[in-house]
GROMACS .gro file of N, CA and C in nm:
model
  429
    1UNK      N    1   3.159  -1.240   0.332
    1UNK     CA    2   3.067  -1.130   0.308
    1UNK      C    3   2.936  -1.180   0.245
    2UNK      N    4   2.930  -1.262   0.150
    2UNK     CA    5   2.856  -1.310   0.140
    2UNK      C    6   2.723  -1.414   0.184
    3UNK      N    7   2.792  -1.487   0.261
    3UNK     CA    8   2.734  -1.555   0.407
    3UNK      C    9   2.644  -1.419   0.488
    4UNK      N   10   2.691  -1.346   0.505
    4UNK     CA   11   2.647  -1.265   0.591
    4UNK      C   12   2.496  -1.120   0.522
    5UNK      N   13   2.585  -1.138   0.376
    5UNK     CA   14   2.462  -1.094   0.306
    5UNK      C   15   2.360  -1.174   0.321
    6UNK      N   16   2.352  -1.306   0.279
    6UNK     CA   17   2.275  -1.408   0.279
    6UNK      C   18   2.194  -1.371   0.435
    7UNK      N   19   2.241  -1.418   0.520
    7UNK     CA   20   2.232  -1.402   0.648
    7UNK      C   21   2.089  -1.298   0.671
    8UNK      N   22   2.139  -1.153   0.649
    8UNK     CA   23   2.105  -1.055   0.662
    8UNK      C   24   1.920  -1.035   0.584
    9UNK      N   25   1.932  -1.093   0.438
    9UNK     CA   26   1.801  -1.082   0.383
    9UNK      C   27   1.784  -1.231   0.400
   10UNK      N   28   1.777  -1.305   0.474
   10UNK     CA   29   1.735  -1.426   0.524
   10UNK      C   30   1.621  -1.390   0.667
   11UNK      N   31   1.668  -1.314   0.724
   11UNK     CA   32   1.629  -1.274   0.838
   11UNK      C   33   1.508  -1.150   0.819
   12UNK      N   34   1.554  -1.076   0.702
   12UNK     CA   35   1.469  -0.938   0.638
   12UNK      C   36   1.299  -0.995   0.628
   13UNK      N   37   1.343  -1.192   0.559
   13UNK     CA   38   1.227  -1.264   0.514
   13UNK      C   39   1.170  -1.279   0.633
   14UNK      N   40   1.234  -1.351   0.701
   14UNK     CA   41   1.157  -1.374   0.794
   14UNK      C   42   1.097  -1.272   0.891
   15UNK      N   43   1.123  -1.204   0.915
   15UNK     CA   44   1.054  -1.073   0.987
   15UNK      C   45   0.925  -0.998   0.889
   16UNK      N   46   0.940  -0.996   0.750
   16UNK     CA   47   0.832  -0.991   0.661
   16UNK      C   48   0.710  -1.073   0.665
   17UNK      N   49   0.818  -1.182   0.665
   17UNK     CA   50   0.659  -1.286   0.646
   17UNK      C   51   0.583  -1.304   0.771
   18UNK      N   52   0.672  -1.296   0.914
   18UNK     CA   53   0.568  -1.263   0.979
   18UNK      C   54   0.517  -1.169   1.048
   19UNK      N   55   0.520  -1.051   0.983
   19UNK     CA   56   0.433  -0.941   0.974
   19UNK      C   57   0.342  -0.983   0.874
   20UNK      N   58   0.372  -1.016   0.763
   20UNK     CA   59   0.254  -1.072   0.673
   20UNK      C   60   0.158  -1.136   0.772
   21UNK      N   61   0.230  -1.241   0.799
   21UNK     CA   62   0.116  -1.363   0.871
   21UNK      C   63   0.019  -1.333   0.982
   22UNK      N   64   0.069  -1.212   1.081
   22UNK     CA   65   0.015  -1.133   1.131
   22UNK      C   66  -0.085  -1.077   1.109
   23UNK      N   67  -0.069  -0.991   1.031
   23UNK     CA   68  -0.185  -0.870   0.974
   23UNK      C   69  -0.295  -0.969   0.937
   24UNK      N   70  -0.237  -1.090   0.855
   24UNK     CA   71  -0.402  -1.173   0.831
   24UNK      C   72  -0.410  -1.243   0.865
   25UNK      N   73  -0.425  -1.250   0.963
   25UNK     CA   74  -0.487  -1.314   1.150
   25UNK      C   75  -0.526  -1.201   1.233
   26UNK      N   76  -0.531  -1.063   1.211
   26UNK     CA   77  -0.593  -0.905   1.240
   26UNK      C   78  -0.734  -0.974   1.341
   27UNK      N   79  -0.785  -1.038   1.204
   27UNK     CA   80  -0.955  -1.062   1.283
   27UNK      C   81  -0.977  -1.210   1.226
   28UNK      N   82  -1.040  -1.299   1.329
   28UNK     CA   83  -1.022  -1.437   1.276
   28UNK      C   84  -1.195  -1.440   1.366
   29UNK      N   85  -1.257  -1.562   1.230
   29UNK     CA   86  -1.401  -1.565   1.288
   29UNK      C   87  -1.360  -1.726   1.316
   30UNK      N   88  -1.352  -1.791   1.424
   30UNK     CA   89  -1.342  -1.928   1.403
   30UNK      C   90  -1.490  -2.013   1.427
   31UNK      N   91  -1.499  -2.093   1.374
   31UNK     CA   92  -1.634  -2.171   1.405
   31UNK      C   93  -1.624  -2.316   1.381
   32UNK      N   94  -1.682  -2.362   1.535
   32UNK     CA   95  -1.628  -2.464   1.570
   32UNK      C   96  -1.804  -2.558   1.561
   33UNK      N   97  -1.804  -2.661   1.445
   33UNK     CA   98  -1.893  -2.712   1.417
   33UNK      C   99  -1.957  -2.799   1.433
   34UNK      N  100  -1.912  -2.878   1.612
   34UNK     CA  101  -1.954  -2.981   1.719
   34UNK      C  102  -2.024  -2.873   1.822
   35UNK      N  103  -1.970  -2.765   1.863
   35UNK     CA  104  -2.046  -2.670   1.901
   35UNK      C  105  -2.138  -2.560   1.857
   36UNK      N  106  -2.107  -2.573   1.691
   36UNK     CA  107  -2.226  -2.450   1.642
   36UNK      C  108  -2.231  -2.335   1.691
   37UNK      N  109  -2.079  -2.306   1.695
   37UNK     CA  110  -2.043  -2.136   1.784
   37UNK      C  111  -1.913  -2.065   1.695
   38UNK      N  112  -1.934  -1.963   1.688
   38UNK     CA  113  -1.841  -1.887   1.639
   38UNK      C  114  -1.739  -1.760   1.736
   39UNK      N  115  -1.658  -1.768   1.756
   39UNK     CA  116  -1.556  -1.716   1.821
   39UNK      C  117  -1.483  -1.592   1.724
   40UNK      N  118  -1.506  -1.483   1.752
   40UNK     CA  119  -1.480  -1.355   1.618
   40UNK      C  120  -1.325  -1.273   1.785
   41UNK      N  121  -1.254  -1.308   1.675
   41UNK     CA  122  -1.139  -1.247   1.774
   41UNK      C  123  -1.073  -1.121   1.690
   42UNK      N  124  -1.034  -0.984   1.729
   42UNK     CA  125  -0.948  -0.928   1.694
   42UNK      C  126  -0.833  -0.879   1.747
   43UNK      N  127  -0.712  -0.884   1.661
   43UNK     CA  128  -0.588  -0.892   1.721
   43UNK      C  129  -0.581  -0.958   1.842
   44UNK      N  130  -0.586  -1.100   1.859
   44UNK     CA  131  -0.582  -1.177   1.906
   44UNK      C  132  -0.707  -1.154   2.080
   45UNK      N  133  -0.775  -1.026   2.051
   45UNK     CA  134  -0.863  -1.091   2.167
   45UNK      C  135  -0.990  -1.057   2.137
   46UNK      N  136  -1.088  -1.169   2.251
   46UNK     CA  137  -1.199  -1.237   2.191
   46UNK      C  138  -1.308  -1.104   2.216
   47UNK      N  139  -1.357  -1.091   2.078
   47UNK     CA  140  -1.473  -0.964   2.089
   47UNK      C  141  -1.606  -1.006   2.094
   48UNK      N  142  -1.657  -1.156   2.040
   48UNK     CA  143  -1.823  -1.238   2.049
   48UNK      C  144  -1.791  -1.393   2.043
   49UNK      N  145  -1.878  -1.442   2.104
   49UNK     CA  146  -1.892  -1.562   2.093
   49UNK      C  147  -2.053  -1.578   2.023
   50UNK      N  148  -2.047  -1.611   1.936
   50UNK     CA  149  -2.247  -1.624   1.862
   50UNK      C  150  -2.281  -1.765   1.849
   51UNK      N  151  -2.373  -1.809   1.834
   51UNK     CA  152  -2.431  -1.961   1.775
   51UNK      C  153  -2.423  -1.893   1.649
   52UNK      N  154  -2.416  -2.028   1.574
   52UNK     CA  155  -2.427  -2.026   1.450
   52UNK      C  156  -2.530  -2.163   1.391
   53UNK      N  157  -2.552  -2.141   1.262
   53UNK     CA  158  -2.582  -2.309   1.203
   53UNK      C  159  -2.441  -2.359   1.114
   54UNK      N  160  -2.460  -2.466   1.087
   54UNK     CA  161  -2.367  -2.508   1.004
   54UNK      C  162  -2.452  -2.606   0.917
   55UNK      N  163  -2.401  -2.724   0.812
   55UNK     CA  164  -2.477  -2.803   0.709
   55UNK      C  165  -2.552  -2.865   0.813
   56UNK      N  166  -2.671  -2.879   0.751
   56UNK     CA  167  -2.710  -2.997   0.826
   56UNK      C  168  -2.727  -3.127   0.724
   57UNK      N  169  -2.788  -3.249   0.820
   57UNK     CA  170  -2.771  -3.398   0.730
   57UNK      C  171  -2.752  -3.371   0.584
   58UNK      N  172  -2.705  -3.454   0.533
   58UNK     CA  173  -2.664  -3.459   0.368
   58UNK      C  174  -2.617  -3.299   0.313
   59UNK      N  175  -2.570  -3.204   0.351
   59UNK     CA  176  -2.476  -3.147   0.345
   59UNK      C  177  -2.371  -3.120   0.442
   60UNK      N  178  -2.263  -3.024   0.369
   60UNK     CA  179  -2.144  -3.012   0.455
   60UNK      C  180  -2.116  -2.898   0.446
   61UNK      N  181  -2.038  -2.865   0.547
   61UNK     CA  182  -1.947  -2.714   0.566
   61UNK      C  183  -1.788  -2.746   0.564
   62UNK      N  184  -1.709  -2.704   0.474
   62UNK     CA  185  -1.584  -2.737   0.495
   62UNK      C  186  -1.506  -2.674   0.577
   63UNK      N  187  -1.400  -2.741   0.608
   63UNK     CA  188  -1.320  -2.753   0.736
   63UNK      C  189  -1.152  -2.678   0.666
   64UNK      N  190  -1.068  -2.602   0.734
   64UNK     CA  191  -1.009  -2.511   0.693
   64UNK      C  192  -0.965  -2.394   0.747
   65UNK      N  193  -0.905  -2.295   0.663
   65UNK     CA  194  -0.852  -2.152   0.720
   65UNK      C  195  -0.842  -2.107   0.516
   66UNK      N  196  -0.928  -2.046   0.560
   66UNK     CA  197  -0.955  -1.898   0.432
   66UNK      C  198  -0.932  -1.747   0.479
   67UNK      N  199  -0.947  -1.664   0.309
   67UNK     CA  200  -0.963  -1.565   0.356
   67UNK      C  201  -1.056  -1.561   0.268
   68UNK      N  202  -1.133  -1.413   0.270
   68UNK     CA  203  -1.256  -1.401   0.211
   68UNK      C  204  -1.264  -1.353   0.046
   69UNK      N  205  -1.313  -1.388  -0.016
   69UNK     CA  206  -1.279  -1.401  -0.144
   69UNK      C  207  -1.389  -1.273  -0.204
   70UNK      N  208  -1.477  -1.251  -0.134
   70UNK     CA  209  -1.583  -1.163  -0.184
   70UNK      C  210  -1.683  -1.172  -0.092
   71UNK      N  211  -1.732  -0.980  -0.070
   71UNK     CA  212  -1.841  -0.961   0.007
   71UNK      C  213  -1.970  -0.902  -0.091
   72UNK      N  214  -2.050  -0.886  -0.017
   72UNK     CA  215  -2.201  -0.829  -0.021
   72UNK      C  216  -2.261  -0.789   0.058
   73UNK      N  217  -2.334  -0.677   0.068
   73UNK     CA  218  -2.409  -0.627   0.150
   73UNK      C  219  -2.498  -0.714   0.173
   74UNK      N  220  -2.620  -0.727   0.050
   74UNK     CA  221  -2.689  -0.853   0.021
   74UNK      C  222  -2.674  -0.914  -0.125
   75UNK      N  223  -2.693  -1.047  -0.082
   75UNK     CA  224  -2.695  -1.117  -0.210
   75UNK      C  225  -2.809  -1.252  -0.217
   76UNK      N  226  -2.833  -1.303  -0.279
   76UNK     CA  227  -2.884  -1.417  -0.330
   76UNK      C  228  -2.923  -1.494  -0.388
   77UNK      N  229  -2.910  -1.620  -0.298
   77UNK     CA  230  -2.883  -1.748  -0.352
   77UNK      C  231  -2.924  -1.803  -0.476
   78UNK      N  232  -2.867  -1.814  -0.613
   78UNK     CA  233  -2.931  -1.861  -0.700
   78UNK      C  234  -2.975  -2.023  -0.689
   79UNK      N  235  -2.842  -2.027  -0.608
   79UNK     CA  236  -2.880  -2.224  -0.605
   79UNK      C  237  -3.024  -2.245  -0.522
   80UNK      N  238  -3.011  -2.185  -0.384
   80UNK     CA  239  -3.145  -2.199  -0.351
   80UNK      C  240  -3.243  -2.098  -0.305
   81UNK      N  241  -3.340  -2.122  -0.464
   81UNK     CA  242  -3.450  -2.029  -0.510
   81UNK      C  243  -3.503  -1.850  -0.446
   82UNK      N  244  -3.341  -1.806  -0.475
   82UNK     CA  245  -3.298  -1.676  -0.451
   82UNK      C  246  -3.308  -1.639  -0.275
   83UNK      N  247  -3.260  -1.764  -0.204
   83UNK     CA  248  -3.257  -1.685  -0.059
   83UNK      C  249  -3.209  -1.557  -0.071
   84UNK      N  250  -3.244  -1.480   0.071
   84UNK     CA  251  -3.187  -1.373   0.089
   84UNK      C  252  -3.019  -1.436   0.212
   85UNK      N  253  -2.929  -1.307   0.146
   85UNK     CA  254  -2.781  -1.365   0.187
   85UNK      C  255  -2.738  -1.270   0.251
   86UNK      N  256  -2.842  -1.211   0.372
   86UNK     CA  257  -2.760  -1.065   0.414
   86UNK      C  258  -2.596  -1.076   0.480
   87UNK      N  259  -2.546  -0.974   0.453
   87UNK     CA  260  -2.423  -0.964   0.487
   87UNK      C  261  -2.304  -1.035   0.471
   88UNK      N  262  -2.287  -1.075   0.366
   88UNK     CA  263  -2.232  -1.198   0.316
   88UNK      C  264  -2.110  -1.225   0.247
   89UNK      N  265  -2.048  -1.311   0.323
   89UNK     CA  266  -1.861  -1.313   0.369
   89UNK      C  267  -1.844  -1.465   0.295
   90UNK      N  268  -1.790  -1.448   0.158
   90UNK     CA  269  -1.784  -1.584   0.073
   90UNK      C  270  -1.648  -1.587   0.103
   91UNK      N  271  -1.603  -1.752   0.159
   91UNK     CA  272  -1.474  -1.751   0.187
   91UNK      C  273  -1.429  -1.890   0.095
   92UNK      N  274  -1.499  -1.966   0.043
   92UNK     CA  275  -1.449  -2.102  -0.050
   92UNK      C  276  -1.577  -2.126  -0.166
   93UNK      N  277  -1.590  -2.072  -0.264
   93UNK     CA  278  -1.636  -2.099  -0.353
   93UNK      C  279  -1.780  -2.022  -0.350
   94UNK      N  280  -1.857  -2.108  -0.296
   94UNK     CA  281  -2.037  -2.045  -0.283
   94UNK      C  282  -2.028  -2.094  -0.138
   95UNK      N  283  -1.932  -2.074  -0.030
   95UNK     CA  284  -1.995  -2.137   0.091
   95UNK      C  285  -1.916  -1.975   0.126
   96UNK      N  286  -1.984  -1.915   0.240
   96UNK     CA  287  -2.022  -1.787   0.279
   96UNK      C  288  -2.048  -1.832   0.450
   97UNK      N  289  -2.036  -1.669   0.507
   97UNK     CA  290  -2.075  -1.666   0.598
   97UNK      C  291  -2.191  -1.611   0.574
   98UNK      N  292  -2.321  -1.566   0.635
   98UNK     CA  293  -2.390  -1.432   0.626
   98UNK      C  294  -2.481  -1.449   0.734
   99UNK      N  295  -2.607  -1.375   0.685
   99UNK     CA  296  -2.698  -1.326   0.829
   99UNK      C  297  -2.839  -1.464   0.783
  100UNK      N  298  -2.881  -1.449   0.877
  100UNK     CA  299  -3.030  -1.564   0.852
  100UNK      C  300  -3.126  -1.502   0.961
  101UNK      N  301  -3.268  -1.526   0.897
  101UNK     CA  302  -3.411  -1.482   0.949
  101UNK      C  303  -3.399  -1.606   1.046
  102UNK      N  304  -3.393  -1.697   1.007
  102UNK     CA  305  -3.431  -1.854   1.124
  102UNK      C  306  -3.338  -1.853   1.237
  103UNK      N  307  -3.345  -1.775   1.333
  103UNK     CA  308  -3.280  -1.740   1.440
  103UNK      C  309  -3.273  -1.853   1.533
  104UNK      N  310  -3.417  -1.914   1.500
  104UNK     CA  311  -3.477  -1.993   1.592
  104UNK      C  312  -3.376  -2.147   1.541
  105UNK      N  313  -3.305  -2.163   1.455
  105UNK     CA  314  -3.249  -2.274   1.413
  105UNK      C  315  -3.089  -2.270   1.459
  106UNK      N  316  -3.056  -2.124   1.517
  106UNK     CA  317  -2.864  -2.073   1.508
  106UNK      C  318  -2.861  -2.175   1.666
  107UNK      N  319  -2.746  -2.248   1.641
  107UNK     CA  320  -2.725  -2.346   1.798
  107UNK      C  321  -2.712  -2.467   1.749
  108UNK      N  322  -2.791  -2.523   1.621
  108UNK     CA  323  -2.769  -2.640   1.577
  108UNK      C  324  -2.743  -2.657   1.405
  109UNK      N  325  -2.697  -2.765   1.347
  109UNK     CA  326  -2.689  -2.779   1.200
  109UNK      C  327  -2.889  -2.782   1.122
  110UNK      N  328  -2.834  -2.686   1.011
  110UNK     CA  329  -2.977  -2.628   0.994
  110UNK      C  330  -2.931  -2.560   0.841
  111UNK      N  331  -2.803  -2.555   0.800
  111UNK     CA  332  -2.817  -2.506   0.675
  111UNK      C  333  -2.732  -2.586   0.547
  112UNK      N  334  -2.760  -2.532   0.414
  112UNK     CA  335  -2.721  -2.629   0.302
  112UNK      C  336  -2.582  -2.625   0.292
  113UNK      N  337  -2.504  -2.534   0.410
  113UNK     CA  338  -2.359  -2.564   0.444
  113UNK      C  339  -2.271  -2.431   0.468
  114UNK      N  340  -2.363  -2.293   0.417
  114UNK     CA  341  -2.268  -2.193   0.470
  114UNK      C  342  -2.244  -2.184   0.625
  115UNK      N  343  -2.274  -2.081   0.696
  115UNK     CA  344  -2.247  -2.079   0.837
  115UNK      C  345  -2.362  -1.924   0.831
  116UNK      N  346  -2.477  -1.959   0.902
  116UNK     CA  347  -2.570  -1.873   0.908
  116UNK      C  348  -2.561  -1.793   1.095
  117UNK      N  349  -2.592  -1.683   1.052
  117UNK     CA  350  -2.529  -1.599   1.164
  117UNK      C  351  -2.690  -1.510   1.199
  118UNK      N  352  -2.709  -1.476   1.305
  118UNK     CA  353  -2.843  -1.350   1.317
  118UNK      C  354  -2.773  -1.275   1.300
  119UNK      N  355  -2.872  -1.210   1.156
  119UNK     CA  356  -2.832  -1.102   1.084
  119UNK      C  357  -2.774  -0.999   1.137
  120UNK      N  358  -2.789  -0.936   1.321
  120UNK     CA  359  -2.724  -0.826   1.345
  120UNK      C  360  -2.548  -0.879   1.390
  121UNK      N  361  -2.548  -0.961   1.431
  121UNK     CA  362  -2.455  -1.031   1.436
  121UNK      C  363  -2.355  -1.032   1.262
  122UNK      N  364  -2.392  -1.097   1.163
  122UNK     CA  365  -2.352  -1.089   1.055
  122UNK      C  366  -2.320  -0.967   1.032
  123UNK      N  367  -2.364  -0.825   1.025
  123UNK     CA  368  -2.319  -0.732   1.021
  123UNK      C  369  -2.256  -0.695   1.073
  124UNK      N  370  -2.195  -0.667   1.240
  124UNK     CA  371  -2.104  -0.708   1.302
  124UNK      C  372  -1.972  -0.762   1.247
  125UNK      N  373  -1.960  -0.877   1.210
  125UNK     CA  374  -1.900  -0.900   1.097
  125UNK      C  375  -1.846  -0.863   1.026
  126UNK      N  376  -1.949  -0.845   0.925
  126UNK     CA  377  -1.891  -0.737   0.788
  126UNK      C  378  -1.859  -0.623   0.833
  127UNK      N  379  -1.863  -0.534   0.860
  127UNK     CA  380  -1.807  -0.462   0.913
  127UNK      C  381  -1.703  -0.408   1.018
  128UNK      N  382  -1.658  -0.537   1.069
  128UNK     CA  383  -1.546  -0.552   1.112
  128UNK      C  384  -1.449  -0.561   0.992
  129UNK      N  385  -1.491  -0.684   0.935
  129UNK     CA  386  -1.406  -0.755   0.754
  129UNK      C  387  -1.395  -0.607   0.704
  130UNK      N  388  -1.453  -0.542   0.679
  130UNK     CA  389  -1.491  -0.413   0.623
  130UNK      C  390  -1.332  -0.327   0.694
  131UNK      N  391  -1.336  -0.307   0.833
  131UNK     CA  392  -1.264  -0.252   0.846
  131UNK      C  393  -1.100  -0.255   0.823
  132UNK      N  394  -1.083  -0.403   0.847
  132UNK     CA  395  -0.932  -0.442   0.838
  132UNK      C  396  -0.903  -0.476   0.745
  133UNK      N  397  -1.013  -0.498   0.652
  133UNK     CA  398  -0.975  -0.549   0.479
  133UNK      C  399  -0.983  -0.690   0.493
  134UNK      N  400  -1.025  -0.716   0.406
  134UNK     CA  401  -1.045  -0.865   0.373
  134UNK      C  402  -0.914  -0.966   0.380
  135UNK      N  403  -0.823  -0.918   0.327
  135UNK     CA  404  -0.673  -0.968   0.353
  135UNK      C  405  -0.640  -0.990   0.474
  136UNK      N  406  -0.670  -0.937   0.582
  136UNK     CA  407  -0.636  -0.911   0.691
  136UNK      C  408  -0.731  -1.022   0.788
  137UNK      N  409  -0.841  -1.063   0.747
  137UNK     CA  410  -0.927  -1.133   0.822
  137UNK      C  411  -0.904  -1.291   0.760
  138UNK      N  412  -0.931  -1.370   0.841
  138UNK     CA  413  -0.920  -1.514   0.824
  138UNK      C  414  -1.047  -1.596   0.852
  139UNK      N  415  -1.128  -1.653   0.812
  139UNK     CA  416  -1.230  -1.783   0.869
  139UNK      C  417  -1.178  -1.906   0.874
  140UNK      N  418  -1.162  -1.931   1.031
  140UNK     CA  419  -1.124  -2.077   1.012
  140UNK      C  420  -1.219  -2.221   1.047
  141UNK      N  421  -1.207  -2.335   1.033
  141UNK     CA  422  -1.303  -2.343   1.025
  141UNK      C  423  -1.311  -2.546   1.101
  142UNK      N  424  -1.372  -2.581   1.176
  142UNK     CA  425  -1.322  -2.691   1.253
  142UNK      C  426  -1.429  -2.795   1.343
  143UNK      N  427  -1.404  -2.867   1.412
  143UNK     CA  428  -1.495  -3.000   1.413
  143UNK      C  429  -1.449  -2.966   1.564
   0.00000   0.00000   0.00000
């Protein structure tokens, strides 16, 4: 009987956890940083493909799977001399997704390492994140 208890919430776990694991993989922004493209999928199918920037020389963008730790409508940058940070999806520390004016730069490495998005695009975004909850969304993040 016991075996079979065991058994029973052995199996309870595993069917939990992946419903857990599920729900936050809902909406996954992946961005792939040899191509400078971002791939925004929900429930597993693909809704945009965007350019993005990523670090350029002497900085970096880290490599990974987050979830988002904190949004903003807008915010900015204290480190550098108060950019503007529209729409802005912090997923590891101070490195963020958000929106950028230099449109003309999204396709190649061009920033001090977040992942800069045209701003209507970035909203897009957030408001997707917005909808499924932050828990629920993932940035992953790759070479």
């Amino acid at each position: 009987m016991k075996r079979f208890l065991a058994s029973v919430v052995l199996a309870a776990a595993v069917v939990v956890s992946g419903a857990t694991a599920s729900l936050a993989n809902r909406l996954v922004a992946h961005v792939d940083i040899s191509r400078q493209t971002m791939t925004v999928k929900k429930d597993g199918r693909t809704l945009y493909n965007w350019r993005v920037s990523t670090a350029r020389k002497g900085y970096r963008t880290p490599t990974g799977k987050w979830s988002p730790t904190r949004m903003h409508k807008m915010w900015h940058s204290r480190k550098y001399n108060m950019s503007p940070m529209p729409y802005s999806i912090f997923f590891y520390g101070g490195y963020a997704i958000h929106g950028t004016n230099a449109v003309n730069a999204l396709g190649r490495p061009a920033s001090h390492g977040c992942i800069r998005l045209d701003t209507g695009n970035a909203r897009k975004l957030y408001q997707l994140t917005k909808q499924v909850g932050p828990r629920n969304m993932r940035v992953v993040i790759t070479h």
